Every structure is written in C-alpha cells, then in structure tokens.
Amino acid sequence: MRRLRRTKALRELVRETDLSPRHLVQPMFVIAGEGVREEVPSMPGIDRFSISELVAEATELQAAGIGATILFGIPASKDEAGSGAYDPEGVVQMAVRALKEAHPELVVITDVCLCEYTSHGHCGVVRDGQVDNDLTVELLAKTAISHADAGTDVVAPSDMMDGRVGAIRSQLDDEGHPDVPIIAYSAKYASAFYGPFREAAESTPEFGDRRGYQMDPANALEGVREAKLDLAEGADVVMVKPATPYLDVIRRVKAETAAPVAAYHVSGEYSMLKAAALNGWIDERSAVLETLTAIRRAGADLVFTYYAKEAAAWL
Ligand code: PBG
C-alpha cells in the first residue's frame, strides 16, 4: 500500500475526497445598529456585524473564494411571537437587500427560525408550556416568504417543526417564488455543541430545552426518515447537524437518499478547535482541514462552517 503514498504527487493522483472553497458556506451574524462589529466571546475570530460591516465582510469572503453565506439575525428587540423574524423591515430582510445589491453573485441563504426573535428563546410559539407545531409552521412560512421577497437565494428552515418544509414550499410557489430552493435542516440533533451560537444569537431557551423538537442524539435511522420526509415535502438539499459527532448519519442520509447533503459544522465544533489552537495544543490548519475533509468523505456535498473563510485561505 505504501507505493502510492511515496510522494505528494502520487498521493494526489489517488485521493478520493477533495475539499475546496466552493464546498464551503460561511455563517454570518447580523445585528441591528450601525457601525457594529463585535467578536462573539466564545467564538474568537467570529464577529457580529451590522449591515454595512456585513457587506464589507462579504467582499472579503468572495475574495477568499467563498461563494455562499448563511445569515442569522439578532434583532433589536424580541417578543413572545418572534415577530422580528417575519418583519419585512427586519434585520435579516434588510441585510439580504443590502447584500444582494452589493454582491449579486454571492449565494445568500437565510436561516428560517423563530428562536433568535422570541423572548423565551424557543424555536416557535409557546402554548401551555409547549412549542405549538402548527401555529409555528404558519409563522415560519411567513418568515420564509419575507426572506424571498427581500431577495434571498435560498431558505433554510432550522426549527424542526413537523410539516414545515411542505408549508414553506407551497407558500413560496403560491407567492411568486417557485425558484427559491429549500435547504432543510432535516436531521438536527438536540446538541450541546450549539452553546456558543446561543451566546452569539442570545437565543438560549429561558425554560426547558429543545428536546421536544430537535432529535435524540442516539438515533440514526430516525435521521434518515426525517431526510426522506423533507425530500417528499419538497426539500432540495437535506442537512445533518452537527457534523463531526454525526458522520455516520451523514453517510446514511447520503446513501439512502442520493440527494444533495449539507453538513453543519456548528459553533461548538468551531470553538473547540479554536480554543485548542489558541492554546497551542493542536496545529490549527491541519486539524481544521482534516476535520472538513472527514465531513466531505462521510458524504456531505456542502459544509457550513465558521472556518470557511480561514480554510479557503489555507486551500
Ligand atoms: C436556530 C439555529 C441554531 C443553530 C442554527 N440555527 C441554534 C439552535 O438550534 O439552538 C446552531 C448553529 C451553531 O451552533 O453553529 N434554530
């Protein structure tokens, strides 16, 4: 076996998996206000941007070779119904308009969820201590339409309500957006690795947790069922999230659906690598490229990662 490992050129000839900037999606946090650019304390290297700073950052992303971003909004105020999520003048809607105007060729994906906009931090409307599925689905569809009206290229529902992909698809079709694809967060697990994101988005639930809607980490077959249901409802891409603890799920979803599969290398996965690197405990570049290659090898076509811009420079 060592004959083909002897030189770099030989290794490259037989390499099975490739990793390039075109596979990577950079998540960005957009915050209300002006002239704001502040680092997320638990995610060194990742900032929250107000709109003009976001537009400037997008220029750098494109220069690095990254062609896509997913936006998360942090509104000025939150309420019980998460109304900032579907406000036509909301922070994400305004950011989409500004980004598409300045960078028409950048693929703008918007995360569709209520958790960044609800005062209680849950991903939907709370009735009798529970997140009400169908009421939430209506508001999610309204949110997706408002993103599409603002000009987003792709919507990505991350809430894990049942039936939301079908509802979003039919409303997009009815309201003049038949060409907007859906990247569904299909197998999204109730994970401890979202901690830094919740600090960034100020979206930690005030009571309880998300186990009543996000998946049990012990289940893989259920992840495949979720992906198949979302495809049947009209999803164009199915996502597995987080990535590295769920490489087996990525592999199974790819094998059993043959659909485009996305994997989300989440905030906690980023922060662990970053913290070890900042302490000098691992070689950051090698560890990150090895991790992203492993996610691709498992079967992910697209990788959402906070390391996108840095990795693109290394590639
Ligand atoms: C919103 C959403 C979350 C993430 C993506 N969309 C947070 C959550 O479900 O708590 C997590 C992303 C990350 O940790 O990087 N529902």
Short mmCIF file of C-alpha atoms and ligand atoms in Angstrom, two decimals:
data_model
loop_
_atom_site.label_atom_id
_atom_site.label_comp_id
_atom_site.label_asym_id
_atom_site.label_seq_id
_atom_site.Cartn_x
_atom_site.Cartn_y
_atom_site.Cartn_z
CA MET A 1 0.00 0.00 0.00
CA ARG A 2 2.90 2.38 0.58
CA ARG A 3 3.90 2.58 -3.10
CA LEU A 4 1.15 5.13 -3.80
CA ARG A 5 1.92 7.14 -0.66
CA ARG A 6 5.57 7.79 -1.56
CA THR A 7 5.25 11.32 -2.98
CA LYS A 8 2.77 14.17 -2.76
CA ALA A 9 2.02 13.90 -6.49
CA LEU A 10 1.26 10.18 -6.23
CA ARG A 11 -0.97 10.74 -3.19
CA GLU A 12 -2.86 13.46 -5.02
CA LEU A 13 -3.44 11.20 -8.03
CA VAL A 14 -5.33 8.66 -5.93
CA ARG A 15 -7.01 10.98 -3.42
CA GLU A 16 -10.69 10.04 -3.07
CA THR A 17 -12.08 13.19 -1.49
CA ASP A 18 -11.49 16.77 -2.43
CA LEU A 19 -12.08 19.85 -0.34
CA SER A 20 -12.25 23.24 -1.97
CA PRO A 21 -13.71 26.64 -1.10
CA ARG A 22 -16.65 26.02 -3.43
CA HIS A 23 -17.98 23.40 -0.96
CA LEU A 24 -18.00 25.79 1.99
CA VAL A 25 -20.70 28.10 3.35
CA GLN A 26 -19.78 30.87 5.80
CA PRO A 27 -22.36 31.58 8.53
CA MET A 28 -22.65 35.27 9.47
CA PHE A 29 -24.45 37.02 12.32
CA VAL A 30 -26.16 40.29 11.51
CA ILE A 31 -27.11 42.66 14.28
CA ALA A 32 -29.30 45.75 14.42
CA GLY A 33 -27.47 49.08 14.70
CA GLU A 34 -24.79 50.93 12.81
CA GLY A 35 -21.04 50.58 12.66
CA VAL A 36 -21.12 47.49 14.88
CA ARG A 37 -18.51 44.77 14.56
CA GLU A 38 -18.07 42.83 17.77
CA GLU A 39 -16.45 39.49 18.41
CA VAL A 40 -18.51 36.64 19.90
CA PRO A 41 -16.60 35.92 23.13
CA SER A 42 -16.90 32.13 22.86
CA MET A 43 -16.01 32.17 19.13
CA PRO A 44 -12.71 34.02 18.67
CA GLY A 45 -12.43 35.17 15.05
CA ILE A 46 -16.21 35.33 14.51
CA ASP A 47 -17.94 38.71 14.65
CA ARG A 48 -21.47 40.02 14.76
CA PHE A 49 -21.87 42.66 12.06
CA SER A 50 -24.27 45.49 11.46
CA ILE A 51 -25.36 45.72 7.84
CA SER A 52 -22.64 47.89 6.27
CA GLU A 53 -19.92 45.82 8.01
CA LEU A 54 -21.63 42.66 6.78
CA VAL A 55 -21.48 43.92 3.21
CA ALA A 56 -17.77 44.72 3.64
CA GLU A 57 -17.09 41.27 5.08
CA ALA A 58 -18.86 39.69 2.10
CA THR A 59 -16.32 41.35 -0.18
CA GLU A 60 -13.55 39.57 1.74
CA LEU A 61 -15.41 36.28 1.62
CA GLN A 62 -15.71 36.41 -2.11
CA ALA A 63 -12.06 37.40 -2.49
CA ALA A 64 -11.20 34.29 -0.46
CA GLY A 65 -13.21 32.15 -2.89
CA ILE A 66 -16.27 31.53 -0.72
CA GLY A 67 -19.42 31.75 -2.80
CA ALA A 68 -22.15 31.35 -0.19
CA THR A 69 -23.19 32.61 3.22
CA ILE A 70 -25.99 31.78 5.65
CA LEU A 71 -27.38 34.69 7.65
CA PHE A 72 -28.62 34.73 11.23
CA GLY A 73 -30.30 37.84 12.60
CA ILE A 74 -30.12 39.32 16.06
CA PRO A 75 -32.98 41.82 16.30
CA ALA A 76 -33.07 44.95 18.46
CA SER A 77 -36.00 43.55 20.46
CA LYS A 78 -37.70 40.19 20.94
CA ASP A 79 -41.28 39.18 21.76
CA GLU A 80 -43.41 36.11 22.51
CA ALA A 81 -44.38 35.55 18.86
CA GLY A 82 -40.94 36.22 17.38
CA SER A 83 -42.41 38.93 15.16
CA GLY A 84 -38.96 40.26 14.19
CA ALA A 85 -38.50 37.07 12.16
CA TYR A 86 -41.20 37.96 9.61
CA ASP A 87 -40.96 41.75 9.72
CA PRO A 88 -40.38 42.96 6.12
CA GLU A 89 -38.07 45.60 7.64
CA GLY A 90 -36.40 43.09 9.99
CA VAL A 91 -32.66 42.84 10.37
CA VAL A 92 -32.23 39.82 8.06
CA GLN A 93 -34.59 41.17 5.39
CA MET A 94 -32.65 44.45 5.28
CA ALA A 95 -29.32 42.62 5.27
CA VAL A 96 -30.43 40.45 2.34
CA ARG A 97 -31.39 43.50 0.29
CA ALA A 98 -28.06 45.20 1.02
CA LEU A 99 -26.01 42.07 0.33
CA LYS A 100 -27.75 41.19 -2.92
CA GLU A 101 -27.42 44.75 -4.16
CA ALA A 102 -23.69 44.90 -3.43
CA HIS A 103 -22.87 41.28 -4.30
CA PRO A 104 -25.45 39.91 -6.74
CA GLU A 105 -23.42 36.75 -7.43
CA LEU A 106 -22.97 35.78 -3.75
CA VAL A 107 -25.39 32.96 -2.79
CA VAL A 108 -27.35 34.26 0.18
CA ILE A 109 -29.02 31.60 2.32
CA THR A 110 -31.27 32.67 5.18
CA ASP A 111 -31.88 30.62 8.30
CA VAL A 112 -35.61 30.37 8.94
CA CYS A 113 -36.38 30.01 12.63
CA LEU A 114 -38.00 31.96 15.45
CA CYS A 115 -35.50 31.31 18.27
CA GLU A 116 -33.40 34.42 17.70
CA TYR A 117 -36.59 36.51 17.77
CA THR A 118 -38.63 35.06 20.65
CA SER A 119 -38.29 36.49 24.15
CA HIS A 120 -38.28 32.94 25.60
CA GLY A 121 -35.68 31.64 23.12
CA HIS A 122 -37.71 28.67 21.83
CA CYS A 123 -37.95 27.93 18.11
CA GLY A 124 -41.70 28.55 17.98
CA VAL A 125 -44.80 29.86 19.68
CA VAL A 126 -45.26 28.54 23.20
CA ARG A 127 -48.76 27.36 24.25
CA ASP A 128 -49.24 25.72 27.67
CA GLY A 129 -45.51 25.30 28.13
CA GLN A 130 -45.07 23.53 24.76
CA VAL A 131 -43.98 24.76 21.34
CA ASP A 132 -47.17 24.63 19.23
CA ASN A 133 -46.28 22.90 15.96
CA ASP A 134 -48.89 24.13 13.51
CA LEU A 135 -49.06 27.71 14.74
CA THR A 136 -45.27 27.85 14.45
CA VAL A 137 -45.32 26.40 10.92
CA GLU A 138 -47.57 29.26 9.80
CA LEU A 139 -45.12 31.84 11.14
CA LEU A 140 -42.14 30.03 9.63
CA ALA A 141 -43.76 30.08 6.19
CA LYS A 142 -44.45 33.79 6.65
CA THR A 143 -40.78 34.27 7.58
CA ALA A 144 -39.58 32.36 4.52
CA ILE A 145 -41.81 34.47 2.24
CA SER A 146 -40.46 37.68 3.75
CA HIS A 147 -36.89 36.48 3.08
CA ALA A 148 -37.77 35.57 -0.50
CA ASP A 149 -39.48 38.94 -1.00
CA ALA A 150 -36.26 40.60 0.18
CA GLY A 151 -34.34 38.62 -2.45
CA THR A 152 -32.72 35.71 -0.63
CA ASP A 153 -31.43 32.96 -2.92
CA VAL A 154 -32.20 30.00 -0.62
CA VAL A 155 -34.20 29.48 2.59
CA ALA A 156 -33.06 27.07 5.29
CA PRO A 157 -35.62 26.16 7.97
CA SER A 158 -33.83 25.08 11.18
CA ASP A 159 -36.73 24.84 13.63
CA MET A 160 -37.54 21.08 13.41
CA MET A 161 -41.34 21.53 13.37
CA ASP A 162 -43.20 18.78 11.51
CA GLY A 163 -44.54 19.72 8.08
CA ARG A 164 -42.69 22.99 7.75
CA VAL A 165 -40.90 22.14 4.51
CA GLY A 166 -44.19 21.36 2.75
CA ALA A 167 -45.83 24.51 4.07
CA ILE A 168 -42.88 26.70 3.04
CA ARG A 169 -42.69 25.07 -0.41
CA SER A 170 -46.35 25.59 -1.20
CA GLN A 171 -46.37 29.19 0.00
CA LEU A 172 -43.20 30.05 -1.91
CA ASP A 173 -44.82 28.58 -5.02
CA ASP A 174 -48.11 30.43 -4.44
CA GLU A 175 -46.49 33.76 -3.70
CA GLY A 176 -44.27 34.13 -6.70
CA HIS A 177 -41.08 32.38 -5.56
CA PRO A 178 -41.14 28.98 -7.27
CA ASP A 179 -37.39 29.21 -7.97
CA VAL A 180 -36.25 29.61 -4.36
CA PRO A 181 -34.76 26.30 -3.14
CA ILE A 182 -35.06 24.91 0.40
CA ILE A 183 -32.09 23.56 2.35
CA ALA A 184 -33.86 21.68 5.15
CA TYR A 185 -32.16 21.16 8.50
CA SER A 186 -33.52 17.61 8.44
CA ALA A 187 -31.52 15.64 10.98
CA LYS A 188 -30.90 18.35 13.54
CA TYR A 189 -29.96 16.92 16.90
CA ALA A 190 -30.61 18.33 20.38
CA SER A 191 -26.92 19.01 20.83
CA ALA A 192 -24.67 20.53 23.48
CA PHE A 193 -22.50 21.89 20.66
CA TYR A 194 -24.84 24.84 19.91
CA GLY A 195 -23.77 26.65 23.11
CA PRO A 196 -21.55 29.34 21.54
CA PHE A 197 -24.16 30.05 18.83
CA ARG A 198 -26.76 30.71 21.50
CA GLU A 199 -24.40 33.20 23.11
CA ALA A 200 -23.92 34.87 19.71
CA ALA A 201 -27.65 34.92 18.93
CA GLU A 202 -28.83 35.46 22.52
CA SER A 203 -31.19 32.53 21.98
CA THR A 204 -30.72 30.21 24.96
CA PRO A 205 -34.19 28.94 25.96
CA GLU A 206 -35.40 30.62 29.16
CA PHE A 207 -37.05 27.42 30.36
CA GLY A 208 -36.79 23.76 29.40
CA ASP A 209 -34.75 22.65 26.41
CA ARG A 210 -35.21 21.78 22.74
CA ARG A 211 -35.58 18.01 23.14
CA GLY A 212 -39.29 18.17 22.34
CA TYR A 213 -38.48 19.11 18.73
CA GLN A 214 -34.78 18.50 17.99
CA MET A 215 -33.63 14.89 17.60
CA ASP A 216 -32.29 12.47 20.18
CA PRO A 217 -28.51 12.05 19.58
CA ALA A 218 -28.91 8.30 19.97
CA ASN A 219 -30.97 7.94 16.76
CA ALA A 220 -29.62 7.47 13.24
CA LEU A 221 -32.47 5.68 11.42
CA GLU A 222 -34.77 8.49 12.51
CA GLY A 223 -32.39 10.95 10.86
CA VAL A 224 -32.82 9.10 7.57
CA ARG A 225 -36.62 9.18 7.99
CA GLU A 226 -36.51 12.92 8.64
CA ALA A 227 -34.45 13.48 5.48
CA LYS A 228 -36.82 11.37 3.36
CA LEU A 229 -39.88 13.17 4.73
CA ASP A 230 -38.33 16.56 3.98
CA LEU A 231 -37.49 15.48 0.43
CA ALA A 232 -41.06 14.25 -0.05
CA GLU A 233 -42.28 17.67 1.15
CA GLY A 234 -40.10 19.42 -1.41
CA ALA A 235 -36.67 19.99 0.15
CA ASP A 236 -33.88 20.47 -2.40
CA VAL A 237 -30.98 19.78 -0.03
CA VAL A 238 -31.10 17.91 3.29
CA MET A 239 -28.84 18.77 6.19
CA VAL A 240 -27.30 16.87 9.08
CA LYS A 241 -26.27 18.92 12.11
CA PRO A 242 -23.87 18.93 13.98
CA ALA A 243 -21.27 17.34 11.70
CA THR A 244 -18.33 15.57 13.32
CA PRO A 245 -20.28 13.69 16.03
CA TYR A 246 -22.77 12.57 13.33
CA LEU A 247 -20.58 11.43 10.42
CA ASP A 248 -22.44 8.11 10.38
CA VAL A 249 -25.73 9.94 9.89
CA ILE A 250 -24.27 11.98 7.01
CA ARG A 251 -23.12 8.74 5.39
CA ARG A 252 -26.51 7.05 5.81
CA VAL A 253 -28.53 10.02 4.60
CA LYS A 254 -26.32 10.30 1.52
CA ALA A 255 -26.54 6.57 0.77
CA GLU A 256 -30.28 6.31 1.29
CA THR A 257 -31.47 9.50 -0.40
CA ALA A 258 -28.84 10.27 -3.09
CA ALA A 259 -29.93 13.90 -2.61
CA PRO A 260 -27.51 16.80 -2.15
CA VAL A 261 -26.48 16.64 1.52
CA ALA A 262 -25.26 19.52 3.64
CA ALA A 263 -23.49 19.17 6.97
CA TYR A 264 -23.30 21.94 9.57
CA HIS A 265 -20.02 22.08 11.46
CA VAL A 266 -21.53 24.01 14.35
CA SER A 267 -20.39 26.69 16.77
CA GLY A 268 -19.19 24.30 19.48
CA GLU A 269 -17.19 22.30 16.96
CA TYR A 270 -15.54 25.56 15.83
CA SER A 271 -14.89 26.76 19.38
CA MET A 272 -13.24 23.50 20.45
CA LEU A 273 -10.77 23.63 17.58
CA LYS A 274 -10.16 27.35 18.06
CA ALA A 275 -9.58 27.03 21.80
CA ALA A 276 -7.11 24.17 21.36
CA ALA A 277 -5.34 26.09 18.61
CA LEU A 278 -5.11 29.30 20.65
CA ASN A 279 -3.58 27.28 23.47
CA GLY A 280 -1.01 25.84 21.11
CA TRP A 281 -2.31 22.32 21.71
CA ILE A 282 -3.03 21.40 18.08
CA ASP A 283 -1.88 22.60 14.70
CA GLU A 284 -4.97 24.55 13.65
CA ARG A 285 -4.61 24.40 9.90
CA SER A 286 -4.03 20.63 9.76
CA ALA A 287 -6.72 19.88 12.31
CA VAL A 288 -9.33 22.02 10.56
CA LEU A 289 -8.59 20.71 7.06
CA GLU A 290 -8.60 17.13 8.36
CA THR A 291 -11.98 17.75 10.03
CA LEU A 292 -13.57 19.33 6.95
CA THR A 293 -12.16 16.59 4.70
CA ALA A 294 -13.68 13.97 7.01
CA ILE A 295 -17.09 15.64 6.76
CA ARG A 296 -16.82 15.59 2.96
CA ARG A 297 -15.60 11.97 2.98
CA ALA A 298 -18.64 10.96 5.04
CA GLY A 299 -20.83 12.19 2.18
CA ALA A 300 -21.50 15.89 2.62
CA ASP A 301 -21.65 17.91 -0.58
CA LEU A 302 -21.80 21.29 1.16
CA VAL A 303 -20.22 22.12 4.51
CA PHE A 304 -21.48 25.01 6.61
CA THR A 305 -18.58 26.06 8.81
CA TYR A 306 -17.39 29.12 10.73
CA TYR A 307 -13.95 28.19 9.40
CA ALA A 308 -14.98 28.72 5.75
CA LYS A 309 -13.05 31.94 5.17
CA GLU A 310 -9.92 30.81 7.02
CA ALA A 311 -9.99 27.38 5.39
CA ALA A 312 -10.37 28.93 1.95
CA ALA A 313 -7.16 30.88 2.52
CA TRP A 314 -5.37 27.65 3.53
CA LEU A 315 -6.69 25.82 0.49
C1 PBG B 1 -31.66 28.14 15.05
C2 PBG B 1 -30.33 27.59 14.80
C3 PBG B 1 -29.38 27.14 15.73
C4 PBG B 1 -28.26 26.83 15.01
C5 PBG B 1 -28.55 27.05 13.68
N1 PBG B 1 -29.84 27.51 13.57
C6 PBG B 1 -29.41 27.09 17.19
C7 PBG B 1 -30.22 26.15 17.95
O1 PBG B 1 -30.98 25.33 17.42
O2 PBG B 1 -30.15 26.28 19.17
C8 PBG B 1 -26.96 26.34 15.62
C9 PBG B 1 -25.75 26.70 14.86
C10 PBG B 1 -24.49 26.55 15.60
O3 PBG B 1 -24.38 26.10 16.76
O4 PBG B 1 -23.50 26.93 14.99
N2 PBG B 1 -32.62 27.25 15.44
#
